[in-house]
PDB file of C-alpha atoms in Angstrom:
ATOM      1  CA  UNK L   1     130.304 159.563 151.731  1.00 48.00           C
ATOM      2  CA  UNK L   2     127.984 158.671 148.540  1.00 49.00           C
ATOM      3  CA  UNK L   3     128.231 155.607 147.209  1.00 49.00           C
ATOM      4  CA  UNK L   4     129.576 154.117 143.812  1.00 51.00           C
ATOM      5  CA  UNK L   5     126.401 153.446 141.571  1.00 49.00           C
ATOM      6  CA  UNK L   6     128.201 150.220 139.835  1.00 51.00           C
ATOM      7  CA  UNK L   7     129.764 149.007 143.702  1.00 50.00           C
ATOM      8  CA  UNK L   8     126.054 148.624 144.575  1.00 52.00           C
ATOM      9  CA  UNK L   9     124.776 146.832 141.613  1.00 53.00           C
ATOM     10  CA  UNK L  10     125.437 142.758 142.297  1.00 55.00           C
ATOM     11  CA  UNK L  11     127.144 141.060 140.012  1.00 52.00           C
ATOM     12  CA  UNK L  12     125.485 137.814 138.382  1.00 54.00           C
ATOM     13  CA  UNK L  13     126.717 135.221 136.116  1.00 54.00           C
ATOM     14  CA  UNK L  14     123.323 133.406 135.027  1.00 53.00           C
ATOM     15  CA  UNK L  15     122.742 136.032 132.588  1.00 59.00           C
ATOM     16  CA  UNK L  16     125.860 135.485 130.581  1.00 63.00           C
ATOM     17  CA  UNK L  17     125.145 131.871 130.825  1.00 64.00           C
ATOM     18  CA  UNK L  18     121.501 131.992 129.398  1.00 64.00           C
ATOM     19  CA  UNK L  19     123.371 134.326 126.495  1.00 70.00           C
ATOM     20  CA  UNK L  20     125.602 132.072 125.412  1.00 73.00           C
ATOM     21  CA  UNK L  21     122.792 129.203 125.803  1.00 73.00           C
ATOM     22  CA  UNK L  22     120.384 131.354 123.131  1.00 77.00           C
ATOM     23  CA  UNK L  23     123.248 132.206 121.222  1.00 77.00           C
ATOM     24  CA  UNK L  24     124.550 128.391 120.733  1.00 80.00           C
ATOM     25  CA  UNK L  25     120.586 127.321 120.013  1.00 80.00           C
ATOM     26  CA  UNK L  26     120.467 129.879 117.201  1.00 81.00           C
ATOM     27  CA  UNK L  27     123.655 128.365 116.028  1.00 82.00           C
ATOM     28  CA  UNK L  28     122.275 124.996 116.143  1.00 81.00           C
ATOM     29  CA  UNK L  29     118.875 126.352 114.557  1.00 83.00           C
ATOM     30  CA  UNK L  30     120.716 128.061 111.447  1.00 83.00           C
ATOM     31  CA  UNK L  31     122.479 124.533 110.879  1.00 84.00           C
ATOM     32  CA  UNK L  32     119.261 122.539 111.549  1.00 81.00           C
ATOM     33  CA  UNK L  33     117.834 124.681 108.467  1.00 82.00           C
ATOM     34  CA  UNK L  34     121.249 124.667 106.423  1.00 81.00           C
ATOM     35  CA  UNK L  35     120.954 120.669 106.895  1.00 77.00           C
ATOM     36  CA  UNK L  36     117.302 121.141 105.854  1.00 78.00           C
ATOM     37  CA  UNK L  37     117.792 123.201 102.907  1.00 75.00           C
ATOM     38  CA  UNK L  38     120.282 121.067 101.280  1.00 72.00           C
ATOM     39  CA  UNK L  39     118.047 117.965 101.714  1.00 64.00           C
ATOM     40  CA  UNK L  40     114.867 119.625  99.789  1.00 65.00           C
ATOM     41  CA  UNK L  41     117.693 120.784  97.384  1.00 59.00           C
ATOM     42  CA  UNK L  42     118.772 117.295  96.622  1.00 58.00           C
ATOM     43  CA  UNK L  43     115.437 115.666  96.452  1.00 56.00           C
ATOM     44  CA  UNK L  44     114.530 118.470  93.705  1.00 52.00           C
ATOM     45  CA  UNK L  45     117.591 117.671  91.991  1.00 46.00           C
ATOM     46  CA  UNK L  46     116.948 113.882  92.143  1.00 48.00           C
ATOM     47  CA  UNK L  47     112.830 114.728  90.686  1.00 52.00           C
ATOM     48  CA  UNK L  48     114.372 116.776  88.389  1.00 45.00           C
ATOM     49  CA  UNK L  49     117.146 114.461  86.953  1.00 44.00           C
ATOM     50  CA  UNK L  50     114.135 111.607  86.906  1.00 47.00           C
ATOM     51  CA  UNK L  51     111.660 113.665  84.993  1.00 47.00           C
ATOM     52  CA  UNK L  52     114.621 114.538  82.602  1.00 46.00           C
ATOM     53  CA  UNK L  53     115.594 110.862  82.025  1.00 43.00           C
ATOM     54  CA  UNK L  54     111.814 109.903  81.064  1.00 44.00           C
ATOM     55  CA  UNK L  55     111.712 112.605  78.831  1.00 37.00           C
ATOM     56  CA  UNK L  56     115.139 111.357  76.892  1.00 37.00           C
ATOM     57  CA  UNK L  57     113.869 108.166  76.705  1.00 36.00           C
ATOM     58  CA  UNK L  58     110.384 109.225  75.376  1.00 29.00           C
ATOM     59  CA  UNK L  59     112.664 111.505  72.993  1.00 31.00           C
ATOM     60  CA  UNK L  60     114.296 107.819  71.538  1.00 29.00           C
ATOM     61  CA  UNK L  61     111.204 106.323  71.342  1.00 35.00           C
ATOM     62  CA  UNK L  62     109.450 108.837  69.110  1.00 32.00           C
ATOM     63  CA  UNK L  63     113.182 109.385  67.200  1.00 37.00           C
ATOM     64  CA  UNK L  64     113.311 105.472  66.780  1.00 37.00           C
ATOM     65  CA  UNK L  65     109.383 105.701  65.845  1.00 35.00           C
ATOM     66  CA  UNK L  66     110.403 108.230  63.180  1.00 36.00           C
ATOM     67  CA  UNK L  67     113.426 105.694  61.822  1.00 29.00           C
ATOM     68  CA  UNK L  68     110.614 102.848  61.114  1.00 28.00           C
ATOM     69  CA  UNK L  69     108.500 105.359  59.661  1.00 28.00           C
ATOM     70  CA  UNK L  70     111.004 106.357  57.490  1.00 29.00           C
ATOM     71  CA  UNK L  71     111.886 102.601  56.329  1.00 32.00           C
ATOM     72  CA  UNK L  72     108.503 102.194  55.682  1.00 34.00           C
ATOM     73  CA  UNK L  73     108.611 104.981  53.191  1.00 33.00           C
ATOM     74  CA  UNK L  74     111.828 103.105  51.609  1.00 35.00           C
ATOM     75  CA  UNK L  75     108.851 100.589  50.123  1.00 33.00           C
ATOM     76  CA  UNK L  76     107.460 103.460  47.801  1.00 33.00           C
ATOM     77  CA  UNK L  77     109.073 105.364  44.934  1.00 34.00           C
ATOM     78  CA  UNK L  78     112.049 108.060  46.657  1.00 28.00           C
ATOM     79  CA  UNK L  79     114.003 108.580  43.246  1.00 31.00           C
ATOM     80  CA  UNK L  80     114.693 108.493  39.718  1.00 30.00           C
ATOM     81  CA  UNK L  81     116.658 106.354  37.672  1.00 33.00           C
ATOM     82  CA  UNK L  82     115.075 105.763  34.779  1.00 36.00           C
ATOM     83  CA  UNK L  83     112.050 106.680  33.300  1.00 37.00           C
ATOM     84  CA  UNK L  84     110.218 109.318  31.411  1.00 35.00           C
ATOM     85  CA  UNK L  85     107.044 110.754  31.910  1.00 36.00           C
ATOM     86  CA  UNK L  86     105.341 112.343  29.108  1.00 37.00           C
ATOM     87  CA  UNK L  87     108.523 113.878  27.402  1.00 39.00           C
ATOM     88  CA  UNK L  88     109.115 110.089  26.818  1.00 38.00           C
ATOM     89  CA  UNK L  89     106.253 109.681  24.071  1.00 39.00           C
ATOM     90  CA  UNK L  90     106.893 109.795  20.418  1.00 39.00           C
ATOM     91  CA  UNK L  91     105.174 110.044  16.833  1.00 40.00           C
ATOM     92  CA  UNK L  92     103.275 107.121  14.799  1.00 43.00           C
ATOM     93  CA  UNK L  93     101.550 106.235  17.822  1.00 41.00           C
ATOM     94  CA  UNK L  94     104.542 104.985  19.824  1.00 44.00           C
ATOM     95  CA  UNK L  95     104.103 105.367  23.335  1.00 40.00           C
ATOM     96  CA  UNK L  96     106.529 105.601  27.318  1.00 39.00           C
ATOM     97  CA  UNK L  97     106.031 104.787  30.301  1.00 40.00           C
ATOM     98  CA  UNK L  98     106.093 106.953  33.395  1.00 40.00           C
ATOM     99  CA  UNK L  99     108.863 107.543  35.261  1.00 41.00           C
ATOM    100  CA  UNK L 100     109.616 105.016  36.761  1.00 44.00           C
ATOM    101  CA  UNK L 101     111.154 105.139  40.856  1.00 43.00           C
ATOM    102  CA  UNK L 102     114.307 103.247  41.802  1.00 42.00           C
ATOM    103  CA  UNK L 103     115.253 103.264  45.350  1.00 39.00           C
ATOM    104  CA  UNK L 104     116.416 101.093  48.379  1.00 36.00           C
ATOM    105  CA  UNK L 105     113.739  98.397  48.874  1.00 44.00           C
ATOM    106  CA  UNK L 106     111.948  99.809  45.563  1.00 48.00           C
ATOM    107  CA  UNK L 107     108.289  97.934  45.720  1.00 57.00           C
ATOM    108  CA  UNK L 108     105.947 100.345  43.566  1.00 67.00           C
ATOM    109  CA  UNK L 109     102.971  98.127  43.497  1.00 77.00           C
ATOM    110  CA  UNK L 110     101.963  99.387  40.199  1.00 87.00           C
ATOM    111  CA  UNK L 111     104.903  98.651  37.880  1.00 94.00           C
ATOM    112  CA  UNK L 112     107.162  95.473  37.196  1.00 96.00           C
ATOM    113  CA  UNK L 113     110.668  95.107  36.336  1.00 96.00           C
ATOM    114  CA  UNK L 114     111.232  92.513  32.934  1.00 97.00           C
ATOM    115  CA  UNK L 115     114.198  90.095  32.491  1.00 98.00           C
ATOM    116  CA  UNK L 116     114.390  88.418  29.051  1.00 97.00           C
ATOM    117  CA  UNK L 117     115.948  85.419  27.530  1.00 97.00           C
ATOM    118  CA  UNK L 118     115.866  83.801  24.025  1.00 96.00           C
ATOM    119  CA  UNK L 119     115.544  80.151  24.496  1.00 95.00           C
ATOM    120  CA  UNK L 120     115.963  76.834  21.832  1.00 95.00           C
ATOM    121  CA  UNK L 121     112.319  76.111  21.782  1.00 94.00           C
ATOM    122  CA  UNK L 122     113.407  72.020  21.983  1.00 94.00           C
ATOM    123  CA  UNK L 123     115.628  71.999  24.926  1.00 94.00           C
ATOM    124  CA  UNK L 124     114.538  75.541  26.446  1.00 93.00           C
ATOM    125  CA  UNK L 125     118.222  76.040  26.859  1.00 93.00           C
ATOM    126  CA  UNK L 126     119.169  79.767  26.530  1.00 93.00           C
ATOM    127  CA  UNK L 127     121.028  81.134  22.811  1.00 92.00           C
ATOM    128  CA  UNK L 128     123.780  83.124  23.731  1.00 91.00           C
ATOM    129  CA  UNK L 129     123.992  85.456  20.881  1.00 92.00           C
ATOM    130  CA  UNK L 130     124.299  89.000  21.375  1.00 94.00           C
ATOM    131  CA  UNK L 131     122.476  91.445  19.067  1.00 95.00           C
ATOM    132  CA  UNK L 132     119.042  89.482  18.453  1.00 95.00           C
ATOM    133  CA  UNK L 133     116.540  92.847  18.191  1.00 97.00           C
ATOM    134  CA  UNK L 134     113.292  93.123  19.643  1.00 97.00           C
ATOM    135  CA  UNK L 135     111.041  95.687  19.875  1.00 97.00           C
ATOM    136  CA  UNK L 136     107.692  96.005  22.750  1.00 97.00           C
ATOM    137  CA  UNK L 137     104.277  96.324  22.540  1.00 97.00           C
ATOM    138  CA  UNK L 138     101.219  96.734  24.274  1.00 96.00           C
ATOM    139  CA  UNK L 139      97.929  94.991  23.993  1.00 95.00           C
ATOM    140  CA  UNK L 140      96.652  97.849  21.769  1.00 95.00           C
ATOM    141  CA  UNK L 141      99.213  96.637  19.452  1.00 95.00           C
ATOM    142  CA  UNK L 142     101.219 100.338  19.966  1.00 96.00           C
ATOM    143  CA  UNK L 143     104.837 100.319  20.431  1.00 96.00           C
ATOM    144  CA  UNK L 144     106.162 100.881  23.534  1.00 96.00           C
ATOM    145  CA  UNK L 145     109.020 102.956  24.095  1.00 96.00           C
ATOM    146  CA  UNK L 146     110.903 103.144  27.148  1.00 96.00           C
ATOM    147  CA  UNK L 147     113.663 105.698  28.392  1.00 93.00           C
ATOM    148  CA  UNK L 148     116.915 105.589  31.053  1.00 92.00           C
ATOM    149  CA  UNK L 149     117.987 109.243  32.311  1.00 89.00           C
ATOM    150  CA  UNK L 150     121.317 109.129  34.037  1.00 87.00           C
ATOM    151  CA  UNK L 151     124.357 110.314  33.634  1.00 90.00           C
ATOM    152  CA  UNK L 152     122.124 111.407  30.060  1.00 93.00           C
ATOM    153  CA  UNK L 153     118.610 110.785  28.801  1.00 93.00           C
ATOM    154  CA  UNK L 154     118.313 107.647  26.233  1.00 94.00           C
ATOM    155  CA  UNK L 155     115.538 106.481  24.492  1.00 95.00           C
ATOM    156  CA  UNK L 156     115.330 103.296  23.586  1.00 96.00           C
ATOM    157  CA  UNK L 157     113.212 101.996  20.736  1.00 96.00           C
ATOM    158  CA  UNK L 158     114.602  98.711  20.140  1.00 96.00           C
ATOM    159  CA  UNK L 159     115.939  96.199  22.398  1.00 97.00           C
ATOM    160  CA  UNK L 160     119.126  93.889  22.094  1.00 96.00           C
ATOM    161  CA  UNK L 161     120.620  90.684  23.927  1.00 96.00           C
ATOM    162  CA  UNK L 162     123.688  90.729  25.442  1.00 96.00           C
ATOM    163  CA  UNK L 163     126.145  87.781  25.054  1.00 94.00           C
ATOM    164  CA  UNK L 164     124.342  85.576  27.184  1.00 93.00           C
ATOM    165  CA  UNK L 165     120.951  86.318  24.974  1.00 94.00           C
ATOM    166  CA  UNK L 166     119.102  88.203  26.954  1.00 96.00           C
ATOM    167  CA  UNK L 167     118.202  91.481  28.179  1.00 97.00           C
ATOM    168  CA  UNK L 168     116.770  94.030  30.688  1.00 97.00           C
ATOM    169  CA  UNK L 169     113.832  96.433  30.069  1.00 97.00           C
ATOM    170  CA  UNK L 170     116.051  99.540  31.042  1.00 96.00           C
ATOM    171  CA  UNK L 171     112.507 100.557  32.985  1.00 95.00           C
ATOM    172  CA  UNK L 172     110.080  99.092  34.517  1.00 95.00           C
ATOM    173  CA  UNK L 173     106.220  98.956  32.980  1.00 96.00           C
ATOM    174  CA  UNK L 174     102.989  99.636  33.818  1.00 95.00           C
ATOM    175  CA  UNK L 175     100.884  96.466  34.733  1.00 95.00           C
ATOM    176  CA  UNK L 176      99.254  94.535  31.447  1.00 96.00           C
ATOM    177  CA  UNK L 177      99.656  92.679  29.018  1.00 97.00           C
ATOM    178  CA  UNK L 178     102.430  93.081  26.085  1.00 98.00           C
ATOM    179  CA  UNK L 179     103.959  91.358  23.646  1.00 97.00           C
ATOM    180  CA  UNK L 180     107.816  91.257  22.001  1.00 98.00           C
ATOM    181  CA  UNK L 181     108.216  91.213  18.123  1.00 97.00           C
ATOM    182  CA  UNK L 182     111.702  90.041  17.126  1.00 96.00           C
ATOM    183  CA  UNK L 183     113.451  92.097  14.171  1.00 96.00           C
ATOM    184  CA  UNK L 184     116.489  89.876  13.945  1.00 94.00           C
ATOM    185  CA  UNK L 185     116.866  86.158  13.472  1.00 89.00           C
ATOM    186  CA  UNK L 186     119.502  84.662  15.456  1.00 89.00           C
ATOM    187  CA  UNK L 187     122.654  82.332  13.167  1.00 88.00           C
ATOM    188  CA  UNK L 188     120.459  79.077  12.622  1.00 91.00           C
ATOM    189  CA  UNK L 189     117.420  79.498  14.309  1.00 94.00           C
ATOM    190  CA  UNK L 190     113.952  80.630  12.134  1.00 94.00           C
ATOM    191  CA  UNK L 191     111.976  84.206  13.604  1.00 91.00           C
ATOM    192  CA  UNK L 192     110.554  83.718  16.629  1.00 92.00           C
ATOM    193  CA  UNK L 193     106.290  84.426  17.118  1.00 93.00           C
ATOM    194  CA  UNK L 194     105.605  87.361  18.853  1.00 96.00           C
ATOM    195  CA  UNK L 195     105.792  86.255  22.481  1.00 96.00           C
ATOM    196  CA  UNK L 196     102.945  87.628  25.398  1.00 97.00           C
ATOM    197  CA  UNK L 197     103.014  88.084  28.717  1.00 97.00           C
ATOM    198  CA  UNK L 198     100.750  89.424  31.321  1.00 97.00           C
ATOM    199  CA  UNK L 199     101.986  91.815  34.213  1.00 96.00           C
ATOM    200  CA  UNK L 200      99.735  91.000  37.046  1.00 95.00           C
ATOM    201  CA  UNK L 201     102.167  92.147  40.265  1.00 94.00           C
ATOM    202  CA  UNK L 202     104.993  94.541  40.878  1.00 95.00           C
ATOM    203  CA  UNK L 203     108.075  93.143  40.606  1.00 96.00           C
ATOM    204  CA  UNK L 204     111.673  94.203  41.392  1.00 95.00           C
ATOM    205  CA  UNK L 205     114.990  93.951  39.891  1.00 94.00           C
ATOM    206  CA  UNK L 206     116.406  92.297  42.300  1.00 94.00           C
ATOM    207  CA  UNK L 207     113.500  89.660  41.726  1.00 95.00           C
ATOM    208  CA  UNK L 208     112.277  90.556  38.063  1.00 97.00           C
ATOM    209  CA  UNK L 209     109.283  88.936  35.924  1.00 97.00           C
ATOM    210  CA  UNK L 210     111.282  86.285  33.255  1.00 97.00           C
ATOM    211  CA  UNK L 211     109.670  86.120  29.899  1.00 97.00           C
ATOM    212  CA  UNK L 212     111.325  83.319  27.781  1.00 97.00           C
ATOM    213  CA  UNK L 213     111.245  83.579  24.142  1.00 97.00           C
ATOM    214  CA  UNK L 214     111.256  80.380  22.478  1.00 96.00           C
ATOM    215  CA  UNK L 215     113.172  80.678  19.011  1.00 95.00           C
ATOM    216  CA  UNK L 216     113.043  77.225  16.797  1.00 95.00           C
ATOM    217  CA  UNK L 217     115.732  76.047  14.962  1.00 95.00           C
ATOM    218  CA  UNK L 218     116.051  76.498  11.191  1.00 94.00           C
ATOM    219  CA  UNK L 219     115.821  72.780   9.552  1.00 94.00           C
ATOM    220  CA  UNK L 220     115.846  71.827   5.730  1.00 94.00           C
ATOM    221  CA  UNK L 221     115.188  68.721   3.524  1.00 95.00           C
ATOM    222  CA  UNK L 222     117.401  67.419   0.947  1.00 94.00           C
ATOM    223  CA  UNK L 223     115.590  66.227  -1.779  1.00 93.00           C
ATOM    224  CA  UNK L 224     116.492  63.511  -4.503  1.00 92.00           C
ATOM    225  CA  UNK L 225     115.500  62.404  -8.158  1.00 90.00           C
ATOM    226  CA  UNK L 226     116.744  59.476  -9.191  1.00 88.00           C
ATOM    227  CA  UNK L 227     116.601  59.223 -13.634  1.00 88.00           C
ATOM    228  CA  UNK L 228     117.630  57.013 -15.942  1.00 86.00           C
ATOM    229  CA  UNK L 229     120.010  58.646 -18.038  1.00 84.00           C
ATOM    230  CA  UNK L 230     119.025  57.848 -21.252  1.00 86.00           C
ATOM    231  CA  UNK L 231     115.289  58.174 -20.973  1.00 85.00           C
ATOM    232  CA  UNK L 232     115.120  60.969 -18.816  1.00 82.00           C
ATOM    233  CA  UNK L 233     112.535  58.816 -16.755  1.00 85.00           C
ATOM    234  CA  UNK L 234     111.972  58.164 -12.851  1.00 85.00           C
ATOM    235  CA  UNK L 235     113.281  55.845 -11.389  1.00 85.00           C
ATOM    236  CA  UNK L 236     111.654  53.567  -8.211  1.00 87.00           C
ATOM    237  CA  UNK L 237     112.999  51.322  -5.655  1.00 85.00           C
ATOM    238  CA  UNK L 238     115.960  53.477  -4.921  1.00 88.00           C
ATOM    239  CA  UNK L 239     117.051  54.372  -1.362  1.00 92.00           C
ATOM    240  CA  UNK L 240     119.700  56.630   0.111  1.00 91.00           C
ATOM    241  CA  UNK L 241     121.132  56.892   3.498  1.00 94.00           C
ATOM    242  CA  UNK L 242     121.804  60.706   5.419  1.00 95.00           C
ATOM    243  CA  UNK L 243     124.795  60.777   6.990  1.00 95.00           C
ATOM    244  CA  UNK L 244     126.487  63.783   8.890  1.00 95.00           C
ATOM    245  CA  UNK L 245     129.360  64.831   7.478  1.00 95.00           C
ATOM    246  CA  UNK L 246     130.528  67.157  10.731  1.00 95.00           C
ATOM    247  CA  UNK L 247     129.123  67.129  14.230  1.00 96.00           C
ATOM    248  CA  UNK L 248     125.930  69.523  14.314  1.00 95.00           C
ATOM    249  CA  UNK L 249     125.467  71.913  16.624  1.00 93.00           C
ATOM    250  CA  UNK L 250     123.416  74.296  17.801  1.00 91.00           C
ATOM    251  CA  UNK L 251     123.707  77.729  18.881  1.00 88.00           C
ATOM    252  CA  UNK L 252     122.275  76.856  21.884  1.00 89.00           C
ATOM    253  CA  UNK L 253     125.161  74.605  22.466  1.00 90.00           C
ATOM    254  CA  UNK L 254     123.270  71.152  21.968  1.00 93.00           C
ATOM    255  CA  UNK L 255     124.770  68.597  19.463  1.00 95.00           C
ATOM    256  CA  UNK L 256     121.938  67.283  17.243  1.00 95.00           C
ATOM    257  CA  UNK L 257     123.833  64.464  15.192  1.00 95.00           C
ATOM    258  CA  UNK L 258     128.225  63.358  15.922  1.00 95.00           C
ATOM    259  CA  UNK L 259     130.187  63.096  12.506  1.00 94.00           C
ATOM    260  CA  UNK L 260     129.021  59.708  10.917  1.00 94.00           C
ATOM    261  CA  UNK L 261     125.751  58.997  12.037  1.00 94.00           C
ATOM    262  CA  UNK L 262     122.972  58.095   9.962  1.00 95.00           C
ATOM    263  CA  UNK L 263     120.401  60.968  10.374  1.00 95.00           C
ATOM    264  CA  UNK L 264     118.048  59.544   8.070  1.00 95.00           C
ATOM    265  CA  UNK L 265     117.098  57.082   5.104  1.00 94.00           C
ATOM    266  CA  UNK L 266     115.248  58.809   1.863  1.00 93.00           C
ATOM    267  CA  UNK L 267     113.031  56.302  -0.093  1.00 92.00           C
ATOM    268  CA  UNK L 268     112.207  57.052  -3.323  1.00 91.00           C
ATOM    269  CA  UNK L 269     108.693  56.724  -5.096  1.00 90.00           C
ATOM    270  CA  UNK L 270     107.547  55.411  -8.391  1.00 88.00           C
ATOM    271  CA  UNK L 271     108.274  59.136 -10.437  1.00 89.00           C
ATOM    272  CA  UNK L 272     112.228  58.605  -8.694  1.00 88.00           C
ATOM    273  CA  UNK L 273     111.566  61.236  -6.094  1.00 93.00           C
ATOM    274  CA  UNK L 274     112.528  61.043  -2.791  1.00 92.00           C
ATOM    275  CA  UNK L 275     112.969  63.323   0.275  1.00 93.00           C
ATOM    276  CA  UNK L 276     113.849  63.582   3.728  1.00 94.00           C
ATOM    277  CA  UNK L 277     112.896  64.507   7.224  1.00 94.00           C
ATOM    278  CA  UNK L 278     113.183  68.212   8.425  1.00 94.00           C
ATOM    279  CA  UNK L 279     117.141  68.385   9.291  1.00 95.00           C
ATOM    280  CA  UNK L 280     119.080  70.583  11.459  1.00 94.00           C
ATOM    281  CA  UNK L 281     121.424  72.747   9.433  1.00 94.00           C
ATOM    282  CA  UNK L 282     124.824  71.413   8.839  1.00 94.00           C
ATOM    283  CA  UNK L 283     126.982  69.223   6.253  1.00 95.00           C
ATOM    284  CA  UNK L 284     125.566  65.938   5.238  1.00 96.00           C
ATOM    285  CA  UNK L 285     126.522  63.442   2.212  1.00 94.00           C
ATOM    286  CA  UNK L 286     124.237  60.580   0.506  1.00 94.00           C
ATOM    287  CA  UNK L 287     125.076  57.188   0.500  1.00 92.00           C
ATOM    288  CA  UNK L 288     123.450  55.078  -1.497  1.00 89.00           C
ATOM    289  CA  UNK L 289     121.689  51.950   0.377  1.00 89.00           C
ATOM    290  CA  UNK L 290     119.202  50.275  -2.243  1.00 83.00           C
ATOM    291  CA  UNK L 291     119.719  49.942  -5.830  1.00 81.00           C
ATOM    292  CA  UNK L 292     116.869  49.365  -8.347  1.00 81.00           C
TER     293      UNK L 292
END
């Protein structure tokens, strides 16, 4: 009887053991490399996030670079407010400035802004009397005219106090030397001399070049001939006292004599004549104080 081909094969269980054996180490392999993979993917991740966080921050360094570089260029001219350039000139010689850059932190090294103020040339104290004209000029003795654009182009010739007696250049100037002419005489006070000043630095408006103009005030004599009636001849050894009728006062606010007091005393000479000091205008009255 033949025998059964699979009856005479033996039957052995190592093989199935070392089968299962390579099959778990692959297993274990495969996760050894999973576990691998994921830590080579998270150190990339961490070099990558660190290489993108230097390069923001070297981003806000050159953006805060380009913020001082801007503010730096604040200093210089970055608009217009005023000004003219050449459509700002005019006939008979008269002449404008350039245009003339306002902006935040304005500092244009070559022009200056000019603050002005009519002052009592005694007690420097400032008239305030609006309308007082003036007009500028340069060293070439040419009139300067000067111009302000917005909302609409004016072009100013003349220039006028406010009521506090003074008043802006409505644009700045070139640096040198000019001069204001006054064209108006303020209530009491004689014409002021044409009053220079030198531009030497940039100024601002915030911090602007002063130029005081020293106006005098206007003072009189009172004069007196003493005659005899009948002869029609002088008369000497007569004196006469000044007295001030009202308080005077100036524009500039200062009180140069109270109601009563005696200003001065007029002497007369041999001929009968006599005369007084310069007085500040006002009422006065004459009392006689020496009789021939």
């Amino acid at each position: 009887m033949k025998k059964n081909r699979r009856e005479e094969e033996p039957v052995t269980f190592w093989k199935s053991a070392v089968d299962m054996f390579s099959a778990l180490l692959l297993v274990v392999l495969m996760i050894l490399m999973l576990f691998m993979l994921n830590v080579l993917e998270n150190e990339e991740y961490t070099d990558y996030f660190s290489k993108n966080s230097d390069r923001e921050e070297t981003i806000i360094d050159h953006e805060e670079e380009d913020i001082t570089i801007v503010n730096d260029s604040d200093k210089e001219d970055i608009g217009s407010a005023g000004g003219g350039g050449d459509d700002g000139g005019s006939e008979d010689g008269e002449t404008s400035q350039p245009e003339d850059g306002i902006g935040i932190g304005d500092q244009d090294l070559s022009k200056a802004a000019v603050y002005a103020v009519v002052v009592d040339a005694e007690t420097g104290n400032a008239l305030e009397e609006q309308g007082i004209l003036f007009e500028l000029y340069n060293a070439e003795n040419t009139r300067v005219v000067l111009n302000t654009y917005y909302p609409e182009m004016i072009r100013y010739e003349q220039f006028t106090t406010t009521a506090d007696g003074s008043f802006y250049l409505p644009e700045k100037v070139n640096l040198g030397t000019f001069y204001f002419k006054e064209l108006t005489e303020p209530v009491g006070y004689d014409k002021a001399e044409d009053t220079s000043f030198i531009l030497e630095e940039a100024y601002d408006w915030s911090d602007p070049y002063i130029v005081y103009i020293p106006v005098s005030p206007s003072k009189n004599t009172i004069s007196v001939q003493l005659t005899d009636s009948n002869t029609g001849d002088g008369i000497t050894g007569a004196s006469w006292k000044v007295i001030a009728e009202e308080d005077i006062v100036t524009v500039d606010g200062t009180t140069r004599a109270v109601k009563g007091d005696v200003v001065d005393t007029i002497e007369c000479d041999e001929n009968g004549y006599g005369e007084s000091t310069e007085l500040y205008l006002g009422k006065y009255k004459l009392q006689q104080k020496d009789i021939p």
